[in-house]
Amino acid sequence: MYVYDEYDRQILTERVAQFRNQTDRALAGELSEEEFLPLRLQNGLYVQRLAPMLRIAVPYGMLRSDQLRRLARISRDYDKGYAHFTTRQNVQLNWPALEDVPDILAELAEVEMHANQTSGNCIRNTTTDQFAGVQADEMVDPRPYCELIRQWSTYHPEFAFLPRKFKIAVNASDDHDRAAVQVHDIGLEFTRNDAGELGFRVYVGGGLGRTPVVSPVIREFLPEMDLLTYLEAVLRVYNRYGRRDNKFKARIKILVKAMTPEAFAEKVEAEWEHIKDTPSQLTPEAIERVKAFFTEPDYASLDDNPDALKAPREENKAFDAWVKRNVDAHKKPGYSIVTLTMKKTGVPPGDASDRQLEQIADLADQYSFGEARVTHQQNVVLADVRQDQLFELWRAIRPMGFATANLGTLTDIICCPGGDYCALANAKSIPVAEAIQRRFDDMDYVYDLGDIDLNISGCMNACGHHHVGNIGVLGVDKKGQEFYQISLGGSSQRDASLGKILGPSFAREEMPEVIEKIINVYVDNRTEEESFLDTYRRIGIDPFKERVYA
Amino acid sequence: MPELIRHDGIHNDEWTLVSKPEEGQDLSLPDGPALLPAAVWKENMDRFAGRNDIGIWFDSHEEPEVYADMIGDLPVIAVNFPKFTDGRGYSIARLLRERYGYEGELRAVGDVLLDQLFYMKRCGFNAYALREDKDSAHAEYCLNVFSNAYQAAVDTEQPLFRRRAS
């Protein structure tokens, strides 16, 4: 994991001092609310429905155990004793006091954490695959490149006041896309050219929200050394020509669409021509330096599927189900990737208490070289667990609430905080998730249904990524009443697609019933080995419509 | 007289910012040094040949590209920030400095607030007409709030990754 040097430390210390100064001036009335707004947002601080909300950055989802412990302490000392893992691999505190935020940021800085640019019209936290560096099928470990992007985008002087927020995601796996790169402002996908050189396929102009778009490719191959100069060219074109007259039309996807992807790409190329050979071009030494922070931990030499795993799997059905669902293959023999699910029925998806954060820290120390990762599905990953310790780990995490063996299933719901917390929301989302989880409480049935992404957003800002859920649920407001609109067929995978709206929306209490009807159409129509999405793509939306609105 | 912040301190600003003439209205020049709207200046360039008390200003939507070959000798160029949240002026400043080689005084004018000064400086501004209600006593801290930066910009040719690797 990246470790700060003197430069990073000093810059961050100065940042904390800067925000303290800004907060003091805001509290003293020297900064108007309007003037303070972008400053506090760029330090992670929202003012929400019930209280301020502080969004803490977790660059590319990686956390050390000491950082987890510090988050636990902060959530206890300054908040109500819990934190929330978000769909952007960040952590949110829901109840900090505004005047405490500079102190919280100072505490975070001590463990090399911050809330930089987690909100506001600037370049946000760059996200990537939560399995980066440990899976067998990736071309290269994307994290060093994410770190280089992080540094480049941090306090970028030209791009702190963009037309709108700006999100970048990186994927390095040929088979999967756990970072949903095609629904980001910029998606970067590692690829090699005919000469075998490493580079990126560049997608620009995807995104969810009010106008969901699966992004076009604007460059098939960008050499790796040109990463930052090309990003700069894209951002400069966006900064200069993105719409500023209407915040709903200000995202880069609208600009790319209006110009056409081809014309946009030409404009970027023309800009890039001027800057590609400047000192901002990366160097092999610079990449090597950052790569040195993401080297392999001290793996033992082990064999796959040891007796210490085989025997308990045969004897214990629940453990076996958990291994099947929540444990993934690792590139090193004898190791596994474990996902701790934060989706226990009755607990808001992604919420973790201070005690749980400390438990995760302890688990990371004991089983996974002191590191954990946050996923955009709001779960937590231990990336380097010995297979012969899986049974012991499972027994340890069951009482902690992390062993719900539903990863990737219908009840592993992505869900924004919704109207319970968020000032933007039109409807609650957490109770909907809970009601659906309760309806589908028979795990054997849930396993039989296989992989299904069910995503819930409480408003069209789409923090719950409902557009790319196989089943998407969107909270809508009709004359002050909460209703829920369903879409089907979305995917954030390599075959990314946007869900299609099923029809008129439903009252909250109808939701479990409606989801059940949708699932029954799948069960009645599927062929063997067909996933929900496969069946939907084969039979189309009509059979679902007929059953649900019958 | 209004104040102007430069990197060596606070000065009296002797330049008058001339607004864009309304349709059909003639350009009226003030006494003393003047900053003209870029388009107006371009139309009347011959009139101002050889004068060192005429500068221009760009609005945030204007394209410095159009003026690339004409601006080298201007003593002052200003870039307007109609709202402090309008970030186009940062790109304009970098282009003027890095692409079109402008070396004279580059001013930020309009909704210029303290907390943007550091970014403005990095993008090539070296003079700032702070919005009237803001206290210029804070300017020095705000201009120098960070001792280092990750990226290359007008003030830093080598990005930090190159300085670290060397």
XYZ file of C-alpha atoms in Angstrom, chain A residues 24-249:
226
model
C -12.812 29.680 11.328
C -13.521 32.352 8.740
C -16.851 30.718 7.873
C -17.880 30.544 11.542
C -16.776 34.177 11.979
C -18.984 35.238 9.072
C -16.078 36.260 6.839
C -17.038 33.607 4.308
C -20.621 33.440 3.152
C -22.398 30.091 3.060
C -22.121 30.204 -0.728
C -18.382 30.875 -0.587
C -17.726 28.214 2.033
C -19.766 25.605 0.177
C -17.211 24.424 -2.423
C -14.419 24.656 0.135
C -16.148 22.399 2.607
C -17.324 20.033 -0.110
C -13.766 19.631 -1.338
C -12.942 18.668 2.222
C -15.662 16.055 2.316
C -18.168 18.037 4.351
C -21.815 18.068 3.323
C -24.655 19.637 5.213
C -27.298 16.973 5.205
C -30.883 16.467 6.222
C -30.200 15.714 9.846
C -26.626 16.794 10.417
C -23.396 17.413 8.546
C -22.003 14.392 6.742
C -18.297 13.825 6.291
C -17.112 11.701 3.395
C -13.639 10.336 3.949
C -11.548 9.265 0.975
C -10.334 5.704 0.681
C -8.053 5.858 -2.351
C -8.766 2.865 -4.609
C -10.505 1.261 -1.612
C -7.400 0.296 0.389
C -7.237 0.580 4.172
C -4.550 -0.416 6.651
C -5.559 -1.784 10.025
C -4.274 1.309 11.835
C -6.463 3.424 9.571
C -9.504 1.265 10.330
C -8.838 1.646 14.049
C -8.569 5.379 13.652
C -11.863 5.458 11.751
C -13.414 3.480 14.590
C -12.106 5.922 17.174
C -13.249 8.930 15.162
C -16.722 7.486 14.686
C -16.903 6.883 18.451
C -15.437 10.224 19.592
C -17.046 12.538 17.064
C -20.053 10.626 15.796
C -22.636 8.058 16.848
C -20.333 5.080 16.752
C -20.778 3.859 13.240
C -19.591 4.574 9.706
C -20.938 3.824 6.254
C -19.090 2.282 3.292
C -20.213 3.936 0.066
C -20.492 2.920 -3.550
C -17.428 5.047 -4.299
C -15.175 3.074 -1.989
C -15.323 5.897 0.530
C -16.373 6.007 4.161
C -19.027 8.386 5.479
C -19.749 9.680 8.933
C -23.330 10.809 9.340
C -23.308 12.957 12.442
C -20.132 14.989 12.917
C -20.357 18.553 14.232
C -19.160 21.139 11.756
C -16.726 22.727 14.188
C -15.114 19.330 14.882
C -14.296 18.621 11.256
C -10.843 20.270 11.248
C -9.940 18.104 14.265
C -11.253 15.003 12.515
C -9.198 15.824 9.440
C -6.128 16.304 11.646
C -6.733 12.888 13.211
C -7.109 11.339 9.792
C -3.926 12.987 8.538
C -1.984 11.270 11.333
C -2.764 7.946 9.672
C -2.308 9.231 6.110
C -5.999 9.702 5.448
C -8.044 12.678 4.348
C -11.330 13.837 2.893
C -9.830 15.567 -0.133
C -12.109 16.074 -3.072
C -14.658 13.533 -1.917
C -17.287 16.002 -3.010
C -17.585 19.174 -5.025
C -17.082 19.955 -8.698
C -13.615 18.523 -8.892
C -11.883 15.239 -9.641
C -13.165 12.704 -7.118
C -11.678 9.571 -5.619
C -10.389 7.285 -8.368
C -11.851 3.805 -8.007
C -10.693 0.407 -9.162
C -11.247 -3.317 -8.797
C -11.308 -4.369 -5.165
C -9.399 -7.507 -6.173
C -6.591 -5.520 -7.800
C -3.205 -7.143 -7.444
C -4.467 -10.493 -6.156
C -6.479 -11.901 -9.018
C -4.991 -14.096 -11.704
C -6.575 -12.523 -14.762
C -5.427 -8.926 -14.549
C -2.963 -7.520 -17.032
C -1.171 -5.417 -14.455
C -1.854 -4.160 -10.949
C -3.898 -0.978 -11.488
C -3.255 0.516 -8.038
C 0.048 2.283 -8.764
C -1.628 4.028 -11.691
C -4.561 4.970 -9.479
C -2.112 6.426 -6.978
C -0.450 8.457 -9.732
C -3.880 9.733 -10.758
C -4.644 10.503 -7.117
C -1.543 12.607 -6.780
C -2.069 14.348 -10.092
C -5.683 15.188 -9.290
C -5.071 16.297 -5.697
C -5.462 20.088 -5.521
C -5.097 20.326 -9.261
C -5.022 24.095 -9.684
C -6.805 24.141 -13.009
C -9.542 21.647 -12.223
C -10.871 22.545 -8.767
C -13.882 24.405 -10.206
C -15.128 22.197 -13.000
C -18.663 22.437 -14.375
C -19.560 19.364 -12.249
C -18.072 16.509 -10.268
C -15.695 14.229 -12.142
C -15.141 10.533 -11.562
C -12.425 8.263 -12.919
C -12.334 4.463 -12.674
C -9.643 1.996 -13.712
C -9.967 -1.674 -14.645
C -7.136 -4.066 -15.360
C -8.946 -7.368 -15.658
C -9.779 -8.918 -18.994
C -12.682 -10.958 -17.713
C -14.322 -8.695 -15.186
C -15.043 -5.097 -14.638
C -15.573 -4.608 -10.938
C -14.931 -0.889 -11.286
C -17.811 -0.209 -13.717
C -15.533 1.880 -15.929
C -18.115 2.423 -18.660
C -20.384 4.401 -16.383
C -17.754 6.904 -15.271
C -16.731 10.298 -16.605
C -13.465 8.672 -17.590
C -13.037 4.905 -17.641
C -9.571 3.479 -18.147
C -9.096 -0.112 -19.131
C -5.660 -1.640 -19.415
C -4.860 -3.092 -22.806
C -1.848 -3.918 -24.972
C -1.207 -2.750 -28.514
C -0.005 -4.957 -31.364
C 3.577 -4.413 -30.278
C 2.699 -5.749 -26.828
C 3.124 -2.401 -25.103
C 0.992 -1.552 -22.109
C -1.560 1.204 -22.284
C -5.175 2.158 -21.757
C -8.403 2.052 -23.682
C -10.019 5.347 -22.791
C -13.761 5.716 -22.313
C -15.141 9.205 -21.782
C -18.618 10.398 -21.033
C -20.359 7.608 -19.208
C -22.332 8.033 -16.058
C -25.525 7.426 -14.173
C -27.736 10.038 -12.573
C -30.470 11.846 -14.420
C -29.116 11.052 -17.894
C -27.513 7.609 -17.758
C -24.983 6.874 -20.509
C -22.717 3.920 -21.254
C -19.590 5.673 -22.399
C -18.019 5.569 -25.830
C -14.345 4.770 -26.384
C -12.528 7.889 -27.439
C -9.085 6.334 -27.727
C -8.362 2.678 -28.332
C -4.788 2.811 -27.108
C -3.080 5.351 -24.900
C 0.529 4.474 -23.986
C 0.932 4.174 -20.224
C 3.475 7.005 -20.003
C 0.896 9.374 -21.463
C -1.733 8.741 -18.811
C -1.580 12.068 -16.996
C -1.090 14.338 -19.993
C -4.049 12.756 -21.727
C -6.234 13.076 -18.631
C -5.185 16.704 -18.485
C -6.226 17.208 -22.107
C -9.655 15.636 -21.488
C -10.190 17.703 -18.359
C -9.109 20.918 -20.062
C -11.552 20.428 -22.910
C -14.279 19.668 -20.386
C -13.387 22.616 -18.170
C -13.505 25.033 -21.068
C -16.464 23.700 -23.003
C -18.639 21.795 -20.541
C -21.973 23.476 -19.905
C -22.156 25.724 -16.879
C -25.612 27.166 -17.422
C -27.537 24.137 -16.168
C -26.201 21.794 -13.517
C -28.236 18.908 -14.895
C -26.472 19.258 -18.234
